[in-house]
Short mmCIF file of C-alpha atoms and ligand atoms in Angstrom, two decimals:
data_model
loop_
_atom_site.label_atom_id
_atom_site.label_comp_id
_atom_site.label_asym_id
_atom_site.label_seq_id
_atom_site.Cartn_x
_atom_site.Cartn_y
_atom_site.Cartn_z
CA MET A 175 27.84 159.01 -126.11
CA SER A 176 29.42 162.26 -125.10
CA PHE A 177 29.80 163.81 -128.53
CA PRO A 178 28.36 167.31 -128.56
CA THR A 179 25.26 168.13 -130.59
CA GLU A 180 27.21 169.97 -133.26
CA PHE A 181 29.95 167.36 -133.63
CA HIS A 182 30.68 166.68 -137.32
CA TRP A 183 31.25 163.25 -138.78
CA GLY A 184 33.30 162.82 -141.90
CA VAL A 185 35.95 161.03 -143.91
CA ALA A 186 39.01 162.43 -145.63
CA THR A 187 41.03 161.94 -148.80
CA SER A 188 43.74 163.95 -150.55
CA ALA A 189 43.97 164.89 -154.21
CA TYR A 190 47.22 163.17 -155.10
CA GLN A 191 46.33 160.00 -153.29
CA VAL A 192 42.96 159.41 -154.94
CA GLU A 193 42.56 161.41 -158.15
CA GLY A 194 44.97 159.88 -160.68
CA ALA A 195 44.61 161.59 -164.10
CA THR A 196 47.91 163.32 -163.45
CA ALA A 197 48.27 164.28 -167.13
CA GLU A 198 44.65 165.27 -167.70
CA GLY A 199 42.63 168.45 -167.38
CA GLY A 200 45.59 170.76 -167.86
CA ARG A 201 47.26 169.71 -164.59
CA GLY A 202 50.92 170.74 -164.21
CA ARG A 203 53.61 168.48 -162.79
CA THR A 204 54.48 168.41 -159.10
CA ASP A 205 57.48 167.53 -156.96
CA TRP A 206 55.92 164.15 -156.19
CA ASP A 207 55.48 163.33 -159.90
CA GLU A 208 59.20 163.91 -160.31
CA PHE A 209 60.15 162.12 -157.08
CA ILE A 210 58.18 159.04 -158.11
CA ASP A 211 60.09 158.90 -161.39
CA ARG A 212 63.36 158.47 -159.50
CA PRO A 213 64.17 154.78 -159.24
CA GLY A 214 63.83 153.24 -155.81
CA THR A 215 61.77 155.97 -154.15
CA ILE A 216 58.39 154.24 -154.08
CA ASN A 217 57.56 150.69 -153.08
CA ARG A 218 57.67 148.47 -156.19
CA GLY A 219 57.83 151.51 -158.44
CA ASP A 220 54.12 152.29 -157.95
CA THR A 221 52.95 155.63 -159.38
CA ALA A 222 49.99 157.93 -158.77
CA GLU A 223 49.05 158.25 -162.45
CA ILE A 224 45.80 156.36 -161.97
CA ALA A 225 45.57 156.04 -158.17
CA ALA A 226 41.91 155.39 -157.25
CA ASP A 227 40.74 157.14 -160.44
CA HIS A 228 38.64 159.48 -158.34
CA TYR A 229 39.04 162.14 -161.04
CA HIS A 230 36.62 160.11 -163.16
CA ARG A 231 34.73 158.29 -160.41
CA TYR A 232 33.97 161.07 -157.93
CA ALA A 233 30.19 160.69 -158.34
CA GLU A 234 30.36 157.01 -157.34
CA ASP A 235 32.64 157.91 -154.43
CA PHE A 236 30.32 160.68 -153.26
CA ASP A 237 27.40 158.25 -153.34
CA LEU A 238 29.42 156.23 -150.84
CA LEU A 239 29.53 159.31 -148.61
CA THR A 240 25.76 159.48 -148.73
CA GLU A 241 25.51 155.79 -147.89
CA LEU A 242 27.91 156.31 -145.00
CA GLY A 243 25.75 159.12 -143.61
CA VAL A 244 28.59 161.57 -143.00
CA ASP A 245 27.86 165.30 -143.02
CA THR A 246 31.38 166.54 -143.84
CA TYR A 247 34.08 165.55 -146.30
CA ARG A 248 37.72 166.65 -146.21
CA LEU A 249 39.26 166.92 -149.64
CA SER A 250 42.34 168.65 -150.93
CA ILE A 251 42.81 170.68 -154.06
CA SER A 252 45.63 170.00 -156.45
CA TRP A 253 47.62 173.24 -156.76
CA THR A 254 48.77 172.40 -160.30
CA ARG A 255 45.26 171.72 -161.56
CA ILE A 256 44.53 175.36 -160.73
CA LEU A 257 47.91 176.99 -161.47
CA PRO A 258 49.81 174.48 -163.65
CA ASP A 259 53.08 176.37 -163.19
CA GLY A 260 52.45 177.10 -159.52
CA THR A 261 51.92 180.78 -160.22
CA GLY A 262 50.58 182.88 -163.09
CA ALA A 263 48.06 181.49 -165.55
CA VAL A 264 44.89 179.96 -164.10
CA ASN A 265 43.61 176.71 -165.62
CA GLN A 266 39.83 177.09 -165.84
CA GLU A 267 39.38 173.36 -166.36
CA GLY A 268 40.94 172.72 -162.96
CA LEU A 269 38.70 175.27 -161.26
CA GLN A 270 35.71 173.73 -163.02
CA PHE A 271 36.64 170.25 -161.76
CA TYR A 272 36.66 171.32 -158.11
CA SER A 273 33.61 173.50 -158.60
CA THR A 274 31.77 170.38 -159.74
CA LEU A 275 33.05 168.39 -156.75
CA ILE A 276 31.85 171.09 -154.37
CA ASP A 277 28.43 171.27 -156.04
CA GLU A 278 28.09 167.48 -155.98
CA LEU A 279 28.88 167.43 -152.26
CA LEU A 280 26.48 170.22 -151.44
CA ALA A 281 23.76 168.54 -153.50
CA ARG A 282 24.18 165.55 -151.18
CA GLY A 283 23.97 167.73 -148.06
CA ILE A 284 27.68 167.29 -147.30
CA THR A 285 29.89 170.16 -146.13
CA PRO A 286 33.18 170.44 -148.03
CA PHE A 287 36.23 170.96 -145.79
CA ILE A 288 39.13 171.98 -147.97
CA THR A 289 42.89 171.58 -147.64
CA LEU A 290 44.66 173.82 -150.12
CA ALA A 291 47.91 171.85 -150.35
CA HIS A 292 48.29 168.27 -149.15
CA MET A 293 52.01 167.36 -149.44
CA GLU A 294 52.58 168.37 -153.08
CA LEU A 295 54.36 171.38 -154.54
CA PRO A 296 54.24 172.55 -158.18
CA LEU A 297 57.42 171.34 -159.89
CA PRO A 298 58.62 174.76 -161.11
CA LEU A 299 58.47 176.03 -157.51
CA ALA A 300 60.19 172.90 -156.20
CA GLU A 301 62.96 173.33 -158.76
CA ASN A 302 63.39 176.89 -157.62
CA GLY A 303 64.20 175.98 -154.03
CA GLY A 304 60.79 174.77 -152.86
CA TRP A 305 59.95 175.92 -149.36
CA LEU A 306 63.47 177.29 -148.91
CA ASN A 307 62.54 180.07 -151.29
CA ARG A 308 60.15 182.63 -149.87
CA ALA A 309 58.80 183.16 -153.39
CA THR A 310 57.05 179.83 -152.79
CA ALA A 311 55.15 181.45 -149.91
CA ASP A 312 54.09 184.27 -152.25
CA ALA A 313 52.99 181.71 -154.85
CA PHE A 314 50.95 179.87 -152.21
CA ILE A 315 49.19 183.08 -151.21
CA GLU A 316 48.39 183.74 -154.88
CA TYR A 317 47.08 180.20 -155.34
CA ALA A 318 45.04 180.30 -152.11
CA THR A 319 43.47 183.57 -153.22
CA VAL A 320 42.46 182.17 -156.63
CA VAL A 321 40.83 179.09 -155.07
CA HIS A 322 39.17 181.06 -152.30
CA GLU A 323 37.81 183.67 -154.68
CA ALA A 324 36.26 180.92 -156.81
CA PHE A 325 34.69 178.92 -153.98
CA LYS A 326 34.12 181.19 -151.00
CA ASP A 327 30.45 181.44 -151.91
CA ARG A 328 30.13 177.68 -151.28
CA VAL A 329 32.95 176.74 -148.89
CA HIS A 330 33.42 177.91 -145.30
CA HIS A 331 35.97 175.46 -143.90
CA TRP A 332 39.53 176.02 -145.04
CA THR A 333 42.89 174.60 -144.12
CA THR A 334 46.09 175.76 -145.75
CA LEU A 335 48.78 173.07 -145.56
CA ASN A 336 48.93 169.45 -144.46
CA GLU A 337 51.50 168.21 -141.94
CA VAL A 338 54.18 170.85 -142.31
CA SER A 339 56.32 169.28 -139.63
CA LEU A 340 56.32 165.73 -140.97
CA THR A 341 56.77 166.70 -144.62
CA THR A 342 59.52 169.21 -143.90
CA TRP A 343 61.51 166.87 -141.69
CA ALA A 344 61.02 164.02 -144.17
CA GLY A 345 61.90 166.18 -147.19
CA TYR A 346 64.62 168.55 -145.97
CA GLY A 347 66.08 166.68 -143.01
CA MET A 348 65.81 163.00 -144.00
CA THR A 349 65.51 162.36 -147.81
CA VAL A 350 62.33 160.36 -147.38
CA PHE A 351 60.04 162.79 -149.27
CA PRO A 352 60.89 165.34 -151.96
CA PRO A 353 63.09 167.34 -152.26
CA ALA A 354 65.08 164.53 -150.58
CA LEU A 355 67.59 166.77 -148.84
CA ASP A 356 69.44 165.76 -145.73
CA ASP A 357 70.35 168.94 -143.90
CA LYS A 358 68.79 169.74 -140.54
CA ARG A 359 69.85 173.38 -140.86
CA LEU A 360 67.29 173.76 -143.65
CA VAL A 361 64.32 172.44 -141.70
CA LEU A 362 63.40 175.55 -139.73
CA PRO A 363 63.84 177.97 -142.67
CA ALA A 364 61.61 175.69 -144.80
CA ILE A 365 59.02 175.54 -142.00
CA HIS A 366 59.21 179.30 -141.62
CA ASN A 367 58.26 179.96 -145.25
CA GLN A 368 55.25 177.70 -144.77
CA MET A 369 54.30 179.64 -141.64
CA ILE A 370 54.48 182.85 -143.72
CA ALA A 371 52.44 181.19 -146.46
CA HIS A 372 49.79 180.04 -144.00
CA SER A 373 49.47 183.18 -141.93
CA HIS A 374 49.57 185.72 -144.75
CA ALA A 375 47.09 183.66 -146.78
CA VAL A 376 44.72 183.36 -143.81
CA ALA A 377 44.88 187.11 -143.18
CA LYS A 378 43.87 187.73 -146.78
CA LEU A 379 41.18 185.07 -146.94
CA ARG A 380 39.64 186.06 -143.62
CA ALA A 381 39.32 189.65 -144.77
CA ALA A 382 37.40 188.40 -147.80
CA GLN A 383 35.24 185.96 -145.82
CA PRO A 384 34.69 187.06 -142.23
CA ASP A 385 32.39 184.11 -141.54
CA GLY A 386 34.84 181.53 -142.89
CA THR A 387 36.82 179.33 -140.55
CA PHE A 388 40.54 178.82 -141.11
CA GLY A 389 43.17 176.45 -139.82
CA ILE A 390 46.19 174.34 -140.65
CA VAL A 391 46.49 170.55 -140.53
CA GLY A 392 49.32 168.95 -138.63
CA SER A 393 50.53 165.83 -137.02
CA TYR A 394 51.14 166.41 -133.32
CA TRP A 395 52.49 163.42 -131.50
CA PRO A 396 52.58 162.48 -127.86
CA ILE A 397 56.35 162.06 -127.46
CA TRP A 398 57.17 159.49 -124.84
CA THR A 399 60.26 157.83 -123.46
CA LEU A 400 60.28 154.30 -122.11
CA GLU A 401 63.54 154.86 -120.26
CA GLU A 402 64.13 156.26 -116.78
CA GLY A 403 66.25 159.35 -116.44
CA ALA A 404 66.43 163.06 -117.09
CA ASP A 405 68.43 162.67 -120.31
CA HIS A 406 65.69 160.55 -121.84
CA GLN A 407 62.98 162.98 -120.80
CA ALA A 408 65.10 165.79 -122.27
CA ALA A 409 65.23 163.83 -125.53
CA ALA A 410 61.44 163.58 -125.55
CA ASP A 411 61.12 167.31 -124.85
CA LYS A 412 63.51 168.06 -127.69
CA ILE A 413 61.50 166.05 -130.22
CA ASP A 414 58.35 167.72 -128.92
CA LEU A 415 60.02 171.06 -129.63
CA LEU A 416 61.38 170.11 -133.07
CA TYR A 417 58.34 168.19 -134.32
CA ASN A 418 55.28 169.58 -132.55
CA ARG A 419 55.95 173.05 -131.23
CA SER A 420 58.05 174.14 -134.23
CA CYS A 421 54.95 174.39 -136.40
CA VAL A 422 52.18 175.31 -134.03
CA ASP A 423 53.42 177.63 -131.26
CA VAL A 424 54.19 180.44 -133.70
CA LEU A 425 50.68 180.39 -135.13
CA VAL A 426 49.27 181.03 -131.67
CA THR A 427 51.85 183.34 -130.10
CA GLY A 428 53.45 184.97 -133.16
CA ALA A 429 56.96 183.86 -132.15
CA TYR A 430 59.01 180.67 -132.26
CA PRO A 431 60.01 179.15 -128.92
CA ALA A 432 63.39 180.57 -127.86
CA GLU A 433 64.78 177.04 -127.37
CA LEU A 434 63.93 176.24 -130.97
CA LEU A 435 65.84 179.24 -132.32
CA ALA A 436 68.72 178.37 -130.00
CA TRP A 437 68.82 174.82 -131.42
CA HIS A 438 68.85 176.18 -134.98
CA GLU A 439 71.78 178.43 -134.14
CA GLU A 440 73.60 175.65 -132.33
CA ILE A 441 73.56 173.42 -135.45
CA GLY A 442 74.88 176.27 -137.59
CA GLY A 443 71.63 177.37 -139.23
CA GLU A 444 71.42 180.80 -140.80
CA ASP A 445 69.10 183.61 -139.74
CA PHE A 446 65.85 183.32 -141.59
CA ILE A 447 63.33 185.69 -139.99
CA GLN A 448 62.83 189.02 -141.72
CA GLU A 449 60.92 192.01 -140.47
CA GLY A 450 57.20 191.60 -141.03
CA ASP A 451 57.31 187.86 -141.66
CA LEU A 452 55.27 187.01 -138.60
CA VAL A 453 52.89 189.97 -138.42
CA HIS A 454 49.92 187.76 -139.24
CA ALA A 455 51.07 184.65 -137.39
CA ALA A 456 49.54 185.11 -133.93
CA GLY A 457 45.94 183.91 -133.94
CA SER A 458 46.06 182.70 -137.53
CA MET A 459 44.26 179.46 -136.67
CA ASP A 460 40.58 179.39 -135.75
CA PHE A 461 41.19 175.71 -135.10
CA PHE A 462 43.97 173.17 -135.33
CA GLY A 463 43.45 170.21 -137.68
CA LEU A 464 45.00 167.24 -135.91
CA ASN A 465 46.15 164.13 -137.75
CA TYR A 466 46.69 161.45 -135.13
CA TYR A 467 47.92 157.94 -135.82
CA ASN A 468 50.29 156.96 -132.99
CA PRO A 469 52.62 158.22 -130.28
CA MET A 470 56.36 158.48 -130.85
CA TYR A 471 58.87 156.88 -128.47
CA VAL A 472 62.41 158.21 -128.08
CA ALA A 473 65.53 157.79 -125.97
CA ALA A 474 68.67 159.84 -125.49
CA ASP A 475 71.37 158.37 -127.67
CA PRO A 476 74.83 159.97 -127.72
CA ALA A 477 75.50 158.22 -131.05
CA GLY A 478 72.40 159.94 -132.47
CA ARG A 479 71.16 156.91 -134.34
CA GLY A 480 67.72 158.39 -135.18
CA GLY A 481 65.16 156.00 -136.60
CA PRO A 482 62.58 155.56 -139.35
CA GLY A 483 60.85 158.81 -138.40
CA MET A 484 63.81 160.64 -136.95
CA PRO A 485 67.08 162.03 -138.32
CA THR A 486 70.48 160.85 -137.20
CA GLY A 487 72.90 163.19 -135.46
CA ILE A 488 70.61 164.90 -132.96
CA GLY A 489 71.55 162.76 -129.96
CA ILE A 490 68.31 160.79 -130.07
CA ARG A 491 67.04 157.44 -131.25
CA GLN A 492 63.54 156.17 -131.82
CA THR A 493 62.57 153.25 -129.61
CA GLU A 494 59.84 150.66 -129.83
CA PRO A 495 57.68 149.24 -127.08
CA ASP A 496 57.32 145.49 -127.52
CA ASP A 497 54.01 145.04 -125.80
CA VAL A 498 51.62 147.09 -127.93
CA PRO A 499 49.49 146.03 -130.91
CA ARG A 500 50.58 147.41 -134.27
CA SER A 501 49.04 148.30 -137.61
CA ALA A 502 50.26 146.89 -140.93
CA PHE A 503 52.66 149.83 -141.05
CA GLY A 504 54.15 148.62 -137.77
CA TRP A 505 52.85 151.74 -136.05
CA PRO A 506 51.94 151.22 -132.38
CA ILE A 507 48.21 151.37 -131.66
CA VAL A 508 47.81 153.49 -128.55
CA PRO A 509 44.48 155.31 -128.23
CA GLU A 510 45.49 156.79 -124.85
CA GLY A 511 48.05 158.81 -126.76
CA PHE A 512 45.21 160.42 -128.67
CA ARG A 513 43.43 161.55 -125.51
CA GLU A 514 46.69 162.81 -124.08
CA VAL A 515 47.70 164.80 -127.13
CA LEU A 516 44.26 166.38 -127.42
CA ASN A 517 44.65 167.55 -123.84
CA THR A 518 48.16 168.82 -124.55
CA ILE A 519 46.95 170.87 -127.51
CA HIS A 520 44.07 172.23 -125.46
CA ASP A 521 46.29 173.13 -122.51
CA ARG A 522 48.99 174.72 -124.64
CA TYR A 523 46.93 176.60 -127.18
CA GLY A 524 43.33 176.74 -125.96
CA ILE A 525 41.92 176.44 -129.47
CA PRO A 526 39.32 174.04 -130.88
CA VAL A 527 40.46 170.96 -132.75
CA TRP A 528 39.13 169.14 -135.77
CA ILE A 529 40.42 165.58 -136.11
CA THR A 530 41.41 165.88 -139.76
CA GLU A 531 42.80 162.33 -140.00
CA ASN A 532 42.76 159.18 -137.93
CA GLY A 533 42.81 155.59 -139.06
CA GLY A 534 44.90 152.52 -139.62
CA ALA A 535 46.46 150.46 -142.39
CA PHE A 536 45.65 146.78 -142.02
CA ASP A 537 46.14 143.70 -144.17
CA ASP A 538 42.73 143.70 -145.79
CA TYR A 539 41.67 140.85 -148.01
CA THR A 540 38.48 139.63 -149.61
CA ALA A 541 37.11 136.44 -148.10
CA PRO A 542 35.26 133.86 -150.24
CA GLY A 543 31.81 135.37 -150.69
CA GLY A 544 33.22 138.86 -150.99
CA ALA A 545 33.32 140.17 -147.41
CA ILE A 546 36.25 142.24 -146.18
CA ASN A 547 36.15 141.72 -142.44
CA ASP A 548 38.57 144.38 -141.23
CA GLU A 549 37.87 143.89 -137.55
CA ASP A 550 41.28 145.31 -136.66
CA ARG A 551 40.31 148.63 -138.28
CA ILE A 552 36.96 148.65 -136.48
CA SER A 553 38.75 148.13 -133.20
CA TYR A 554 41.23 150.90 -134.04
CA LEU A 555 38.48 153.38 -134.92
CA ASP A 556 36.31 152.40 -131.98
CA THR A 557 39.03 152.79 -129.37
CA HIS A 558 40.19 156.07 -130.90
CA LEU A 559 36.68 157.52 -130.96
CA THR A 560 36.39 156.54 -127.30
CA ALA A 561 39.63 158.40 -126.66
CA ILE A 562 38.08 161.50 -128.26
CA GLU A 563 35.04 161.17 -126.04
CA GLY A 564 37.42 161.03 -123.10
CA ALA A 565 39.17 164.17 -124.22
CA ILE A 566 35.84 165.94 -124.67
CA GLU A 567 34.95 164.94 -121.11
CA ASP A 568 38.31 166.37 -120.04
CA GLY A 569 37.21 169.71 -121.49
CA VAL A 570 38.85 169.69 -124.93
CA THR A 571 36.79 171.28 -127.72
CA VAL A 572 36.69 168.81 -130.60
CA LEU A 573 34.54 169.99 -133.48
CA GLY A 574 34.54 166.97 -135.74
CA TYR A 575 36.21 163.78 -136.92
CA PHE A 576 37.43 162.65 -140.33
CA ALA A 577 38.32 158.99 -140.63
CA TRP A 578 41.31 158.40 -142.91
CA SER A 579 40.29 157.39 -145.45
CA LEU A 580 37.11 156.99 -147.49
CA ILE A 581 38.81 154.70 -150.01
CA ASP A 582 42.11 152.83 -150.30
CA ASN A 583 44.57 155.07 -152.09
CA PHE A 584 48.16 155.87 -153.05
CA GLU A 585 50.03 155.76 -149.74
CA TRP A 586 53.05 157.90 -150.72
CA ALA A 587 56.36 156.02 -150.48
CA GLN A 588 54.45 152.80 -149.70
CA GLY A 589 52.50 152.96 -152.98
CA TYR A 590 49.45 150.69 -152.99
CA SER A 591 50.82 148.30 -150.38
CA LYS A 592 49.12 150.03 -147.45
CA ARG A 593 45.35 150.31 -147.29
CA PHE A 594 43.57 152.83 -145.05
CA GLY A 595 40.13 152.90 -146.69
CA LEU A 596 36.72 152.13 -145.26
CA VAL A 597 36.10 151.07 -148.83
CA TYR A 598 38.33 148.53 -150.56
CA VAL A 599 39.60 149.45 -153.99
CA ASP A 600 40.63 146.72 -156.40
CA PHE A 601 43.19 148.85 -158.23
CA ALA A 602 43.15 146.57 -161.29
CA THR A 603 39.44 147.10 -161.95
CA GLN A 604 38.83 150.15 -159.75
CA GLN A 605 35.91 148.31 -158.20
CA ARG A 606 34.87 149.70 -154.82
CA THR A 607 33.71 147.33 -152.07
CA PRO A 608 32.74 148.66 -148.64
CA LYS A 609 34.66 146.90 -145.87
CA ALA A 610 33.06 145.83 -142.59
CA SER A 611 34.45 149.05 -141.07
CA PHE A 612 32.30 151.04 -143.50
CA GLY A 613 29.13 149.48 -142.07
CA TRP A 614 30.44 149.90 -138.55
CA TYR A 615 31.19 153.60 -139.06
CA ARG A 616 27.79 154.12 -140.70
CA SER A 617 26.11 152.66 -137.58
CA LYS A 618 28.28 154.77 -135.32
CA VAL A 619 27.34 157.96 -137.19
CA ALA A 620 23.68 156.95 -137.28
CA ALA A 621 23.68 156.31 -133.53
CA ALA A 622 25.30 159.68 -132.91
CA ARG A 623 22.72 161.34 -135.14
CA THR A 624 19.82 159.98 -133.15
CA VAL A 625 21.28 161.81 -130.17
CA GLN A 626 22.48 164.86 -132.08
CA GLY A 627 19.73 165.36 -134.66
CA GLU A 628 20.37 166.16 -138.30
CA LEU A 629 23.23 168.41 -139.31
CA THR A 630 22.89 170.16 -142.60
CA ALA A 631 25.65 171.32 -144.91
CA VAL A 632 27.17 174.65 -144.02
CA VAL A 633 27.02 176.87 -147.10
C1 BGC B 962 48.97 162.07 -144.39
C2 BGC B 962 48.20 161.18 -145.34
C3 BGC B 962 48.70 159.76 -145.22
C4 BGC B 962 48.51 159.28 -143.81
C5 BGC B 962 48.97 157.85 -143.56
C6 BGC B 962 49.24 161.46 -143.06
O1 BGC B 962 50.54 161.75 -142.73
O2 BGC B 962 48.37 163.33 -144.30
O3 BGC B 962 48.34 161.70 -146.63
O4 BGC B 962 48.09 158.91 -146.14
O5 BGC B 962 49.21 160.11 -142.92
O6 BGC B 962 50.33 157.72 -143.75
#
């Protein structure tokens, strides 16, 4: 195996998707709580009120981490458990909850890798314009400072936001996520306030913890076209600009690509950059946290028909190859895309990468006797880990890997219908049953360890 000695092995979850207990412990409401209450937004009306009940079962779940043999665990913190109104009063019970989680991880020799905000926004901030209001960036910096102050003695790995590009396009440009707006002119201003939030928070946190390591988590897709012709390649380049480069270039160079600002102007967007906004942007990532699931395929389309992951009216449509295997989501399974995108990130930005999410939803079921033989997930993980090895051989610095996810959980708009876990959760009883992929991943990590030696928690 070509994984470097210091390569970290982990699994990831996010607060909203696993915790449940949405009305316990002094937690305030979020945009997703409100979104879920709107009829027709979530598959079969599922809610996250109980989810995988991790709020009460974290000790059992962390024992699974020990059994799995991972050295790192990516978790997110619920903003409204800490600041129920998004800003202002601190809820000590929320801080205590995460303090316990961190201690329980460290006691097991597992390094906590924290994401400060994974998809959700406190409801009062969402109702006040969400990421279109720069006061939300100020509130994020306040929240990040409170969490960091409380845990910087025990946590060194920090990421600010999860998948800014995907959530902003889905929420402000396509109505799929809250706030369910449908106006492309709002996308870049909403992204910009998140770039301010990230970079100003990192500047502050770094100053308080010079030996901490800071990044952001994003999806970054290989954008391909299956059609011949310059117009189709131009369509792919445009999606690359709007989806990938819109959220990452600025955090390396301190400026948005000129073509991106030109596009914003062309669609009638208003000026949104104020003096000083980007002073901390350049170099505000020590690493990029990559979530990779699949490549995206596009074609030029004068009618601008868009697609499930793409807005209408931008002269592009999403296309589908018919000769690739797919996950239960219908997403194409293309490990070569992973190797390619890792190389792209390396070539463009020259920074190290953590794989903060990678995995697949498959139609898991329990066979008579109790086994869950998710061979399709094993194959997905195996081929994608091989792709990472390839990228490392190509010269990309990959620091670690988090499989998504430790346990089945609340899969956003799909509710409980899509399962990503290495551990099966019977949501009726909350019983956890490791799937075959759990044993496979444990062996993979153990084999890597015999080459790498033991890694101990970074505290
Ligand atoms: C998100 C996760 C989600 C996963 C699968 C990522 O976009 O960060 O929260 O569960 O993809 O859809």
